Coordinates of C-alpha atoms and ligand atoms in Angstrom, one line a residue:
X1 CA 0.0 0.0 0.0
X2 CA 1.2 3.5 -0.9
X3 CA 0.4 6.2 1.7
X4 CA 0.4 9.9 1.3
X5 CA 1.1 11.7 4.6
X6 CA -0.1 15.3 5.0
X7 CA 0.1 17.5 8.1
X8 CA -0.4 21.0 9.5
X9 CA -2.0 22.7 6.5
X10 CA -3.1 25.5 8.8
X11 CA -5.5 27.1 6.4
X12 CA -2.9 27.7 3.7
X13 CA -4.8 26.9 0.6
X14 CA -2.0 27.8 -1.8
X15 CA 0.4 25.4 -0.2
X16 CA -2.2 22.6 0.1
X17 CA -3.4 23.0 -3.5
X18 CA 0.1 22.8 -4.8
X19 CA 0.7 19.6 -2.8
X20 CA -2.6 18.0 -3.9
X21 CA -2.0 18.9 -7.6
X22 CA 1.5 17.5 -7.4
X23 CA 0.8 14.3 -5.5
X24 CA -2.7 13.5 -6.8
X25 CA -4.0 11.8 -3.6
X26 CA -6.5 9.7 -5.5
X27 CA -3.5 7.7 -6.9
X28 CA -2.5 6.6 -3.4
X29 CA -4.1 3.6 -1.5
X30 CA -4.5 5.7 1.7
X31 CA -4.1 9.3 2.7
X32 CA -3.1 10.1 6.3
X33 CA -3.8 13.6 7.7
X34 CA -2.1 14.4 11.0
X35 CA -4.2 17.4 12.1
X36 CA -4.2 21.2 12.2
X37 CA -6.2 21.7 9.0
X38 CA -7.0 25.2 10.2
X39 CA -5.5 28.1 12.3
X40 CA -2.9 30.7 11.2
X41 CA -3.8 30.8 7.5
X42 CA -6.6 32.7 5.8
X43 CA -8.3 29.9 3.8
X44 CA -9.8 27.5 6.3
X45 CA -12.9 26.7 4.2
X46 CA -10.8 25.8 1.2
X47 CA -8.5 23.5 3.1
X48 CA -11.3 21.8 5.0
X49 CA -13.3 21.2 1.8
X50 CA -10.3 19.7 0.1
X51 CA -9.9 17.3 2.9
X52 CA -13.6 16.5 3.0
X53 CA -13.4 15.5 -0.6
X54 CA -10.7 12.9 -0.1
X55 CA -11.3 9.2 -0.1
X56 CA -9.3 6.5 1.6
X57 CA -8.6 9.0 4.4
X58 CA -7.5 8.4 7.9
X59 CA -7.1 11.6 10.0
X60 CA -6.8 13.0 13.5
X61 CA -7.4 16.4 14.9
X62 CA -4.8 18.9 15.9
X63 CA -4.6 21.4 18.7
X64 CA -5.6 24.3 16.5
X65 CA -8.5 22.3 15.2
X66 CA -9.7 21.9 18.8
X67 CA -9.4 25.6 19.6
X68 CA -11.1 26.7 16.4
X69 CA -13.9 24.3 17.1
X70 CA -14.3 25.5 20.7
X71 CA -13.3 22.1 22.2
X72 CA -10.3 23.7 23.8
X73 CA -10.1 27.3 25.1
X74 CA -6.6 27.8 23.9
X75 CA -5.3 29.2 27.2
X76 CA -1.8 28.0 26.3
X77 CA -1.9 29.7 22.9
X78 CA 0.0 33.0 22.3
X79 CA -2.0 36.0 21.2
X80 CA -1.3 35.6 17.5
X81 CA -2.4 32.0 17.5
X82 CA -5.5 32.8 19.5
X83 CA -6.4 35.7 17.3
X84 CA -6.1 33.5 14.2
X85 CA -8.1 30.7 15.8
X86 CA -10.9 33.1 16.6
X87 CA -10.8 34.5 13.1
X88 CA -10.9 31.0 11.7
X89 CA -13.9 30.0 13.8
X90 CA -15.8 33.0 12.5
X91 CA -14.7 32.4 8.9
X92 CA -15.6 28.7 8.7
X93 CA -18.9 27.9 7.1
X94 CA -21.2 25.9 9.5
X95 CA -20.7 22.5 7.8
X96 CA -16.9 23.0 7.7
X97 CA -16.8 24.0 11.4
X98 CA -18.9 20.9 12.2
X99 CA -16.4 18.8 10.3
X100 CA -13.5 20.2 12.3
X101 CA -15.3 19.7 15.5
X102 CA -15.9 16.0 14.7
X103 CA -12.3 15.2 13.7
X104 CA -11.2 12.2 15.7
X105 CA -8.7 12.4 18.6
X106 CA -5.4 10.6 18.1
X107 CA -3.7 8.3 18.2
X108 CA -5.4 6.3 15.6
X109 CA -4.4 2.9 14.2
X110 CA -4.3 2.9 10.4
X111 CA -3.2 -0.8 10.0
X112 CA -1.5 -3.3 12.3
X113 CA 1.7 -1.7 13.5
X114 CA 1.0 1.7 11.8
X115 CA -0.5 4.6 13.7
X116 CA -1.0 8.4 13.4
X117 CA -1.3 11.2 15.9
X118 CA -0.9 15.0 16.1
X119 CA 1.5 15.7 18.9
X120 CA 2.4 12.4 20.6
X121 CA 0.6 9.1 20.8
X122 CA 0.5 9.6 24.6
X123 CA -0.9 13.2 24.5
X124 CA -2.2 14.8 21.3
X125 CA -1.0 18.2 22.4
X126 CA 2.6 17.3 23.4
X127 CA 5.6 18.3 21.2
X128 CA 8.2 15.7 20.3
X129 CA 11.5 17.5 19.7
X130 CA 14.1 15.6 21.6
X131 CA 15.5 12.1 22.0
X132 CA 14.2 12.2 25.6
X133 CA 10.7 13.1 24.3
X134 CA 10.9 10.1 22.0
X135 CA 12.3 7.8 24.8
X136 CA 9.2 8.5 26.9
X137 CA 6.9 7.5 24.0
X138 CA 8.9 4.5 22.9
X139 CA 8.8 3.3 26.5
X140 CA 5.0 3.5 26.7
X141 CA 3.7 2.9 23.2
X142 CA 4.7 -0.2 21.2
X143 CA 3.6 0.5 17.5
X144 CA 6.6 -0.1 15.1
X145 CA 5.7 3.0 13.0
X146 CA 3.9 6.2 14.1
X147 CA 3.6 9.3 12.0
X148 CA 3.1 12.5 14.0
X149 CA 2.8 16.3 13.3
X150 CA 2.6 19.4 15.5
X151 CA 6.3 20.5 15.5
X152 CA 6.3 21.4 11.8
X153 CA 9.8 20.0 11.6
X154 CA 10.5 17.0 9.4
X155 CA 12.2 14.4 11.5
X156 CA 12.8 10.7 12.2
X157 CA 13.2 9.3 15.7
X158 CA 14.1 5.6 15.9
X159 CA 14.8 3.1 18.6
X160 CA 16.6 -0.3 18.5
X161 CA 18.8 -2.3 20.9
X162 CA 21.5 0.4 20.7
X163 CA 19.3 3.3 21.7
X164 CA 17.5 6.2 20.2
X165 CA 18.6 8.0 17.0
X166 CA 17.3 11.4 15.9
X167 CA 17.5 12.7 12.4
X168 CA 16.4 16.2 11.4
X169 CA 15.5 15.8 7.7
X170 CA 16.7 18.4 5.1
X171 CA 15.3 18.8 1.6
X172 CA 14.2 15.5 0.0
X173 CA 15.3 11.9 0.6
X174 CA 14.2 8.5 1.7
X175 CA 14.8 5.9 4.4
X176 CA 14.3 2.2 4.3
X177 CA 12.8 1.0 7.6
X178 CA 14.6 -1.7 9.4
X179 CA 12.8 -4.7 10.9
X180 CA 13.0 -4.7 14.7
X181 CA 13.5 -0.9 14.8
X182 CA 10.6 1.3 15.9
X183 CA 10.0 4.8 14.4
X184 CA 8.3 8.1 15.2
X185 CA 8.3 10.1 12.0
X186 CA 7.2 13.7 11.3
X187 CA 6.5 14.8 7.7
X188 CA 6.8 18.5 8.5
X189 CA 4.2 21.1 7.7
X190 CA 2.4 21.9 4.5
X191 CA 1.0 25.3 5.5
X192 CA 3.6 26.7 7.9
X193 CA 7.1 25.1 7.7
X194 CA 9.4 25.9 10.6
X195 CA 12.7 24.4 9.6
X196 CA 13.9 27.5 7.7
X197 CA 12.8 25.9 4.4
X198 CA 9.7 27.7 3.3
X199 CA 8.6 25.0 0.8
X200 CA 5.6 22.8 1.7
X201 CA 6.7 19.5 3.3
X202 CA 5.0 16.1 3.1
X203 CA 5.9 12.4 3.0
X204 CA 5.0 9.2 1.2
X205 CA 5.3 5.7 2.6
X206 CA 5.3 2.4 0.7
X207 CA 4.7 -0.5 3.2
X208 CA 5.7 -3.2 0.7
X209 CA 9.1 -1.6 0.2
X210 CA 9.2 -0.3 3.8
X211 CA 10.3 3.0 2.3
X212 CA 9.5 6.4 3.7
X213 CA 10.3 9.4 1.5
X214 CA 10.3 13.1 2.3
X215 CA 9.4 15.8 -0.2
X216 CA 9.4 19.6 -0.5
X217 CA 7.4 21.6 -2.9
X218 CA 7.6 25.3 -3.8
X219 CA 4.2 27.1 -3.9
X220 CA 2.9 30.7 -4.5
X221 CA 3.9 32.0 -1.0
X222 CA 3.1 35.6 -2.0
X223 CA -0.6 34.7 -2.7
X224 CA -0.9 33.0 0.7
X225 CA 0.6 36.1 2.3
X226 CA -1.7 38.5 0.5
X227 CA -4.7 36.5 1.6
X228 CA -3.6 36.7 5.3
X229 CA -3.0 40.4 5.1
X230 CA -6.3 41.0 3.3
X231 CA -8.1 39.1 6.0
X232 CA -6.7 41.4 8.7
X233 CA -4.8 38.6 10.4
X234 CA -1.5 39.4 12.2
X235 CA 1.1 40.3 9.6
X236 CA 3.7 38.1 11.3
X237 CA 1.7 35.1 10.0
X238 CA 2.4 36.3 6.5
X239 CA 6.0 37.2 7.1
X240 CA 7.0 33.9 8.6
X241 CA 5.8 31.9 5.5
X242 CA 8.6 33.5 3.4
X243 CA 11.4 32.3 5.8
X244 CA 9.9 29.0 7.1
X245 CA 9.9 29.8 10.8
Ligands
LIG1 ZN1 0.4 22.9 13.7

C-alpha cells in the first residue's frame, strides 16, 4: 500500500493546493492527515473542503482544530495563534466548522503496526522534539511506526537495541525502515514550515518496500501572504511563511 502523509496545513490553501496537484491523492491507497487543518492561514474553508473531498482517508485532529472548534479554550496559545483561531472560527462555514469539531482524537491505528497522531501518541498536544521526548513515548507505546505532526519539523526518531537516534531531515530523501526498529516520523508542515525551508513539506510511505520518502514543494507564497493580510490577520503570520519559521 502506498500512503500519502499530510500534516499541519493551517488554512494555507495555496500550499495545500500545490501539494494536492503535485501528488494526486487519488492515486494513493491511503491518505493520512495528521491534524491542524486550520489556524494561522486565511483559507480555512478551502482546506477543510479539500480534505472533506478525499477518499481512503485516515485523519486525526490537531490542537488548532480543537481551539477553532471550541473544544479547547486555547489558554496555552499565544496572542497571535489565539487571534487566528478566533478569526478561523468566524470564517468557517457551518458545515466545515462541524467537520473540524468532529475530527477524531489521536492516536489512531491505520493498520496493524501503523498509527498516526498529532503531537504524541501519549498526548495529542505534546511536542516531540528531543531524544528524551521520544524515549518517553517508545517506553509507553509499542507501535513499530507512528507518523506525527505538531512541531512542523520533518524528523525521524528511531529506537533499536543500541538506543535512540534522531534525524532532522533536510530537503528531499528517503529511508528504508529496518525490521526490529521502531519509528516516530514527522513529515513536517504543508502550510507553515518551521525548519527554515519555506517550501511545503509532506511524505510518502510504501509499506511493501518499507520505504519512507520526504518531499518539499515550492508554492505561491506571495498569494498566501496576500490572503492573510487582506483578512486582517496578524502580519507576522504572512512574514513567517517566506522564511519558514
Ligand atoms: Zn500545527
